[in-house]
Amino acid sequence: MIAASRRLLTVALALVSLGGVGALPLAPPAQARVAPVRTTYVNPVSKPFADTFADPSVIRGKDGLWYAYGTSDPLREGERTPHKVPMARSTDLVHWTYAGDAFTAATVPSWAAPDASLWAPDIRYVDGQYRMYYVVTDTTLFPSKNDNAIGMATAPTPVGPWTDSGAPVEGPRMNGDPDNFLWTFDPSAVTDVDGSQWLFYGSYYGGLHVRRLTDDGRTAVGPSTMVAIDNKFEGAYVVRRGGYWYLFASTANCCAGPTTGYSVQVGRSRDLRGPYVDKQGVPLLQSRAGGTPVLNQNGNRWVGAGHNAIATDLAGRDWIVYHAIDRADPFLDEPYGINQRPMLLDRLDWVDGWPATRAGLGPSEGPRTGPDAAGATTTFTSTNRQWGTRGRWTPSSDPQSGSFLQSASPAKVVSRYAVPGDVRTEADLRSTGAAYGLVQERGKSSEILLRIDPATRTVTLSTGRRGAPEHSVSATLPASFDAADWHSVSLEVRDARIHAEVTHARLGDPLADLTLATPRPGTTAGHGGAYAAGPGVGVDNLSSRRAARLVTALAPTAVPSRLDPSDSDEFTGPGLRPGWQWVRQDDSATVAGGTLRWPTENADLTGDSNNAGVLLRDVGDGDWAAVTKLSIDLGTDTVRNYQQGGLIVYVDDDLFTRLSHVAIWNTRQTEFGKEMPYAGRLSYGGTIVGPPADTTWLRITHRRDPSNGEHELRAWTSTDGTTWVKGGVWTLPADAHLRVGLVSHGGVGATALFDWFRLYRG
């Protein structure tokens, strides 16, 4: 059997070598090479067609274009009438145009209540059809209101026509009484490595769950598995990378106008059903819930950055697509109405196995270099001099892909021009029976081959030299794999590592994922393309280009580190050191045994309460970091709203930021909140940092924005005082006078123990 497999591999390598099918008139590498085609963009990318485009989901269609889908809202200020899942189209992920609505009044699900809205669409392409999942906010299935559910529609093209499946995929989930339903929100479908279909869904009220779907994606079957705790997460999006499943989830309030602190955190698991843990190994399911920040606000115009999807450009670089709020224009129309949440796009880096937006810098403002998502790609709609063919190809077309090439014999289509160094080749491929795949020819005698054999449902990644095989690795495709459907296939060479994937639609859930090490670095210029071992192979959306140079380190963030003893307090004396000032002194706060002991007050600062004590110091201007070591007996799991202790940066009772270890229903979180006056009312919102522990270190760093003088305040948390989780940024006005200190409030029943308060200068 081994000898037979080796003979088969040898035949395949010979077929795709230059000698096997005849020499192509390829230009010498030194004369012409394919350069990346990247555009410059400025967020929000939805601006040309929409003022708001929340909860975006994206896909590259089989026609080679990119499509985006958003929550049902009016698209423009003053429009007032919601679009029923608006759609947009782009050639490059940057320049978008409106492409209609997925539904009309006549085509909305028949089981949706007349006043129901359709939220948070998730787009997929599986088994030759486009599938869209969405929230139906109110159904006709129960007489009660808010019996929300997940619906599903199918279409032959990315823009429809969309046909609802006729019933919920995941129905309303009653929680006790008939007027109480868990939030069945934010669907995200995914294909497991065995080809099975799964659906992630859920929100704060009920938590995040995953449940298997029937193969047609229309019905959830079997038990659900909870993967992330309630009262912290919503907006799941899942991808597989390096043998792990990564669960991206949004946290905090999506829609608090100028104080929206929505952000994205992540956990990972070897199994699709969990358990998911963060970078520090903290489970997303426990009361002190884990979650590693991926995307949070950085002090520029954008706040509330969340509800993400992920797209991969043609050079192999990932991009996070999400919505955010311009803090200077937070509402679509009247204040405290619809939050204006346009679609943004930024680079998603992977550092030591964990994702980070722009190497940890967060949402971008101003011109940025965009994706390599167009340019030297052929959809075979016209003659393209960058590609050459051998063997017999027949121009063909179908409604999904448009024009494509179909083989009439053993054949290949390969780039005429050489690509130096790291190379990524990809295409949409299908076959009526013949083996097929991708090829990269490196120099005059070496080739790298990705071969899909429909007869055996195997995919093999191999290297060869002068027609002889060298190294190979194989995988079995799922039993449900149908080669007659279009599949997206990629082959990427980076130095001495070769990586290949077979997916339904480039959405991070591969059916096959192969990696092969090669002793020869990929520095030789080469030609990439597709091949067919016989007739009936379709090729479309073929590209071969320089692979992206990936970011592998986080951007540094300055943290002041020079201790200022004069503005610090170790709490080792008989009382507070000089320099502290009280707002509403609480006599129950005492210093003894090297600790400030402060029982939580039955008081607060948010809204009109303004009755909590605040212990403050005037620390001056410049770069500084305020740090405390806090132990607070909040326990876990029980409801103790909203007992908390922590740091505060205070201007007055209606303008402050607060970093606390806080009990939020059954969870314990570190929340960095902000209150401010806005449009005649007080607006409060929080952004979540890292998980707390029995003892939690809290840190707020301060700097001035050099462009406008605003105070920028960033939150950090740690469970050991050494490894810090970087949180988001709130700003305070340039002319504000800041004082810094401690709080302990939110309800009686706990005691905050502060080991020390330390102030560091830059």
Tab-separated table of N, CA and C in Angstrom, residues 39 41-46 56 58 90 92-96 295 302 309-313 318-324 342-348 357-358 362-366 368-373:
chain	number	residue	atom	x	y	z
A	39	THR	N	-4.935	48.965	-1.038
A	39	THR	CA	-5.498	50.299	-1.101
A	39	THR	C	-5.380	50.972	0.261
A	41	TYR	N	-7.235	53.251	3.128
A	41	TYR	CA	-8.611	53.470	3.554
A	41	TYR	C	-8.632	54.286	4.832
A	42	VAL	N	-9.798	54.825	5.140
A	42	VAL	CA	-10.049	55.532	6.392
A	42	VAL	C	-11.365	55.013	6.960
A	43	ASN	N	-11.368	54.643	8.232
A	43	ASN	CA	-12.612	54.210	8.876
A	43	ASN	C	-13.554	55.386	9.098
A	44	PRO	N	-14.867	55.160	9.004
A	44	PRO	CA	-15.538	53.878	8.794
A	44	PRO	C	-15.653	53.536	7.313
A	45	VAL	N	-15.481	52.267	6.968
A	45	VAL	CA	-15.528	51.882	5.560
A	45	VAL	C	-16.956	51.856	5.025
A	46	SER	N	-17.946	51.877	5.910
A	46	SER	CA	-19.341	51.901	5.450
A	46	SER	C	-19.833	53.300	5.116
A	56	PRO	N	-21.765	43.702	11.727
A	56	PRO	CA	-21.474	43.276	10.351
A	56	PRO	C	-20.979	41.840	10.272
A	58	VAL	N	-19.312	39.253	7.048
A	58	VAL	CA	-18.719	39.386	5.716
A	58	VAL	C	-18.398	38.027	5.117
A	90	SER	N	-18.360	44.904	-2.301
A	90	SER	CA	-17.056	45.553	-2.457
A	90	SER	C	-16.142	44.688	-3.311
A	92	ASP	N	-12.819	45.124	-2.800
A	92	ASP	CA	-11.530	45.101	-2.112
A	92	ASP	C	-11.623	45.200	-0.586
A	93	LEU	N	-12.816	45.036	-0.014
A	93	LEU	CA	-13.056	45.148	1.426
A	93	LEU	C	-13.006	46.583	1.939
A	94	VAL	N	-12.723	47.533	1.082
A	94	VAL	CA	-12.543	48.923	1.491
A	94	VAL	C	-13.617	49.828	0.895
A	95	HIS	N	-13.872	49.694	-0.389
A	95	HIS	CA	-14.837	50.536	-1.083
A	95	HIS	C	-16.151	49.768	-1.209
A	96	TRP	N	-17.166	50.216	-0.466
A	96	TRP	CA	-18.425	49.485	-0.374
A	96	TRP	C	-19.570	50.284	-1.002
A	295	LEU	N	-9.949	43.612	20.992
A	295	LEU	CA	-10.307	44.898	20.397
A	295	LEU	C	-10.940	45.758	21.480
A	302	TRP	N	-13.169	56.630	18.340
A	302	TRP	CA	-14.019	55.447	18.365
A	302	TRP	C	-14.156	54.865	19.765
A	309	ALA	N	-16.639	40.225	12.867
A	309	ALA	CA	-16.437	39.105	11.956
A	309	ALA	C	-14.977	39.170	11.521
A	310	ILE	N	-14.515	38.169	10.770
A	310	ILE	CA	-13.121	38.120	10.339
A	310	ILE	C	-13.075	37.787	8.854
A	311	ALA	N	-12.242	38.511	8.131
A	311	ALA	CA	-11.999	38.246	6.717
A	311	ALA	C	-10.506	38.066	6.510
A	312	THR	N	-10.142	37.203	5.581
A	312	THR	CA	-8.740	36.972	5.239
A	312	THR	C	-8.496	37.486	3.830
A	313	ASP	N	-7.489	38.346	3.655
A	313	ASP	CA	-7.234	38.877	2.317
A	313	ASP	C	-6.449	37.868	1.495
A	318	ASP	N	-5.221	38.493	8.103
A	318	ASP	CA	-6.567	38.580	8.641
A	318	ASP	C	-6.949	40.023	8.938
A	319	TRP	N	-8.266	40.285	8.834
A	319	TRP	CA	-8.831	41.606	9.111
A	319	TRP	C	-10.055	41.423	9.977
A	320	ILE	N	-10.188	42.257	10.980
A	320	ILE	CA	-11.349	42.215	11.849
A	320	ILE	C	-12.328	43.283	11.381
A	321	VAL	N	-13.549	42.865	11.150
A	321	VAL	CA	-14.628	43.739	10.697
A	321	VAL	C	-15.586	43.891	11.877
A	322	TYR	N	-15.968	45.113	12.209
A	322	TYR	CA	-16.724	45.334	13.432
A	322	TYR	C	-17.450	46.671	13.338
A	323	HIS	N	-18.276	46.954	14.319
A	323	HIS	CA	-18.873	48.292	14.381
A	323	HIS	C	-18.296	49.050	15.570
A	324	ALA	N	-18.413	50.364	15.525
A	324	ALA	CA	-17.976	51.226	16.626
A	324	ALA	C	-18.803	52.502	16.577
A	342	PRO	N	-21.337	52.578	12.664
A	342	PRO	CA	-20.849	52.236	11.326
A	342	PRO	C	-19.893	51.053	11.355
A	343	MET	N	-19.592	50.520	10.170
A	343	MET	CA	-18.696	49.373	10.018
A	343	MET	C	-17.259	49.845	9.864
A	344	LEU	N	-16.358	49.237	10.626
A	344	LEU	CA	-14.929	49.534	10.579
A	344	LEU	C	-14.157	48.288	10.186
A	345	LEU	N	-12.934	48.501	9.787
A	345	LEU	CA	-12.053	47.424	9.333
A	345	LEU	C	-10.652	47.700	9.838
A	346	ASP	N	-10.011	46.698	10.430
A	346	ASP	CA	-8.614	46.848	10.846
A	346	ASP	C	-7.894	45.511	10.786
A	347	ARG	N	-6.580	45.609	10.731
A	347	ARG	CA	-5.733	44.415	10.657
A	347	ARG	C	-5.839	43.617	11.958
A	348	LEU	N	-5.938	42.307	11.812
A	348	LEU	CA	-5.946	41.416	12.968
A	348	LEU	C	-4.659	40.610	12.963
A	357	THR	N	-5.914	43.328	17.664
A	357	THR	CA	-6.191	44.292	16.598
A	357	THR	C	-5.047	45.291	16.487
A	358	ARG	N	-4.437	45.335	15.308
A	358	ARG	CA	-3.304	46.239	15.030
A	358	ARG	C	-2.223	46.107	16.113
A	362	GLY	N	-5.627	48.805	18.655
A	362	GLY	CA	-7.061	49.042	18.625
A	362	GLY	C	-7.552	49.737	17.373
A	363	PRO	N	-8.758	50.301	17.406
A	363	PRO	CA	-9.384	50.876	16.206
A	363	PRO	C	-8.537	51.984	15.592
A	364	SER	N	-8.508	52.025	14.266
A	364	SER	CA	-7.696	53.030	13.571
A	364	SER	C	-8.515	54.260	13.240
A	365	GLU	N	-7.820	55.384	13.223
A	365	GLU	CA	-8.368	56.661	12.790
A	365	GLU	C	-7.344	57.289	11.857
A	366	GLY	N	-7.783	57.743	10.711
A	366	GLY	CA	-6.846	58.275	9.734
A	366	GLY	C	-6.466	57.223	8.713
A	368	ARG	N	-4.956	54.324	6.519
A	368	ARG	CA	-4.262	53.073	6.799
A	368	ARG	C	-4.137	52.284	5.504
A	369	THR	N	-3.092	51.483	5.420
A	369	THR	CA	-2.939	50.584	4.281
A	369	THR	C	-3.921	49.437	4.424
A	370	GLY	N	-4.687	49.193	3.367
A	370	GLY	CA	-5.770	48.233	3.440
A	370	GLY	C	-5.387	46.834	3.027
A	371	PRO	N	-6.380	45.988	2.902
A	371	PRO	CA	-6.150	44.586	2.551
A	371	PRO	C	-5.614	44.421	1.136
A	372	ASP	N	-4.960	43.300	0.925
A	372	ASP	CA	-4.595	42.860	-0.418
A	372	ASP	C	-5.754	41.984	-0.889
A	373	ALA	N	-6.773	42.635	-1.403
A	373	ALA	CA	-8.030	41.934	-1.652
A	373	ALA	C	-8.523	42.052	-3.078
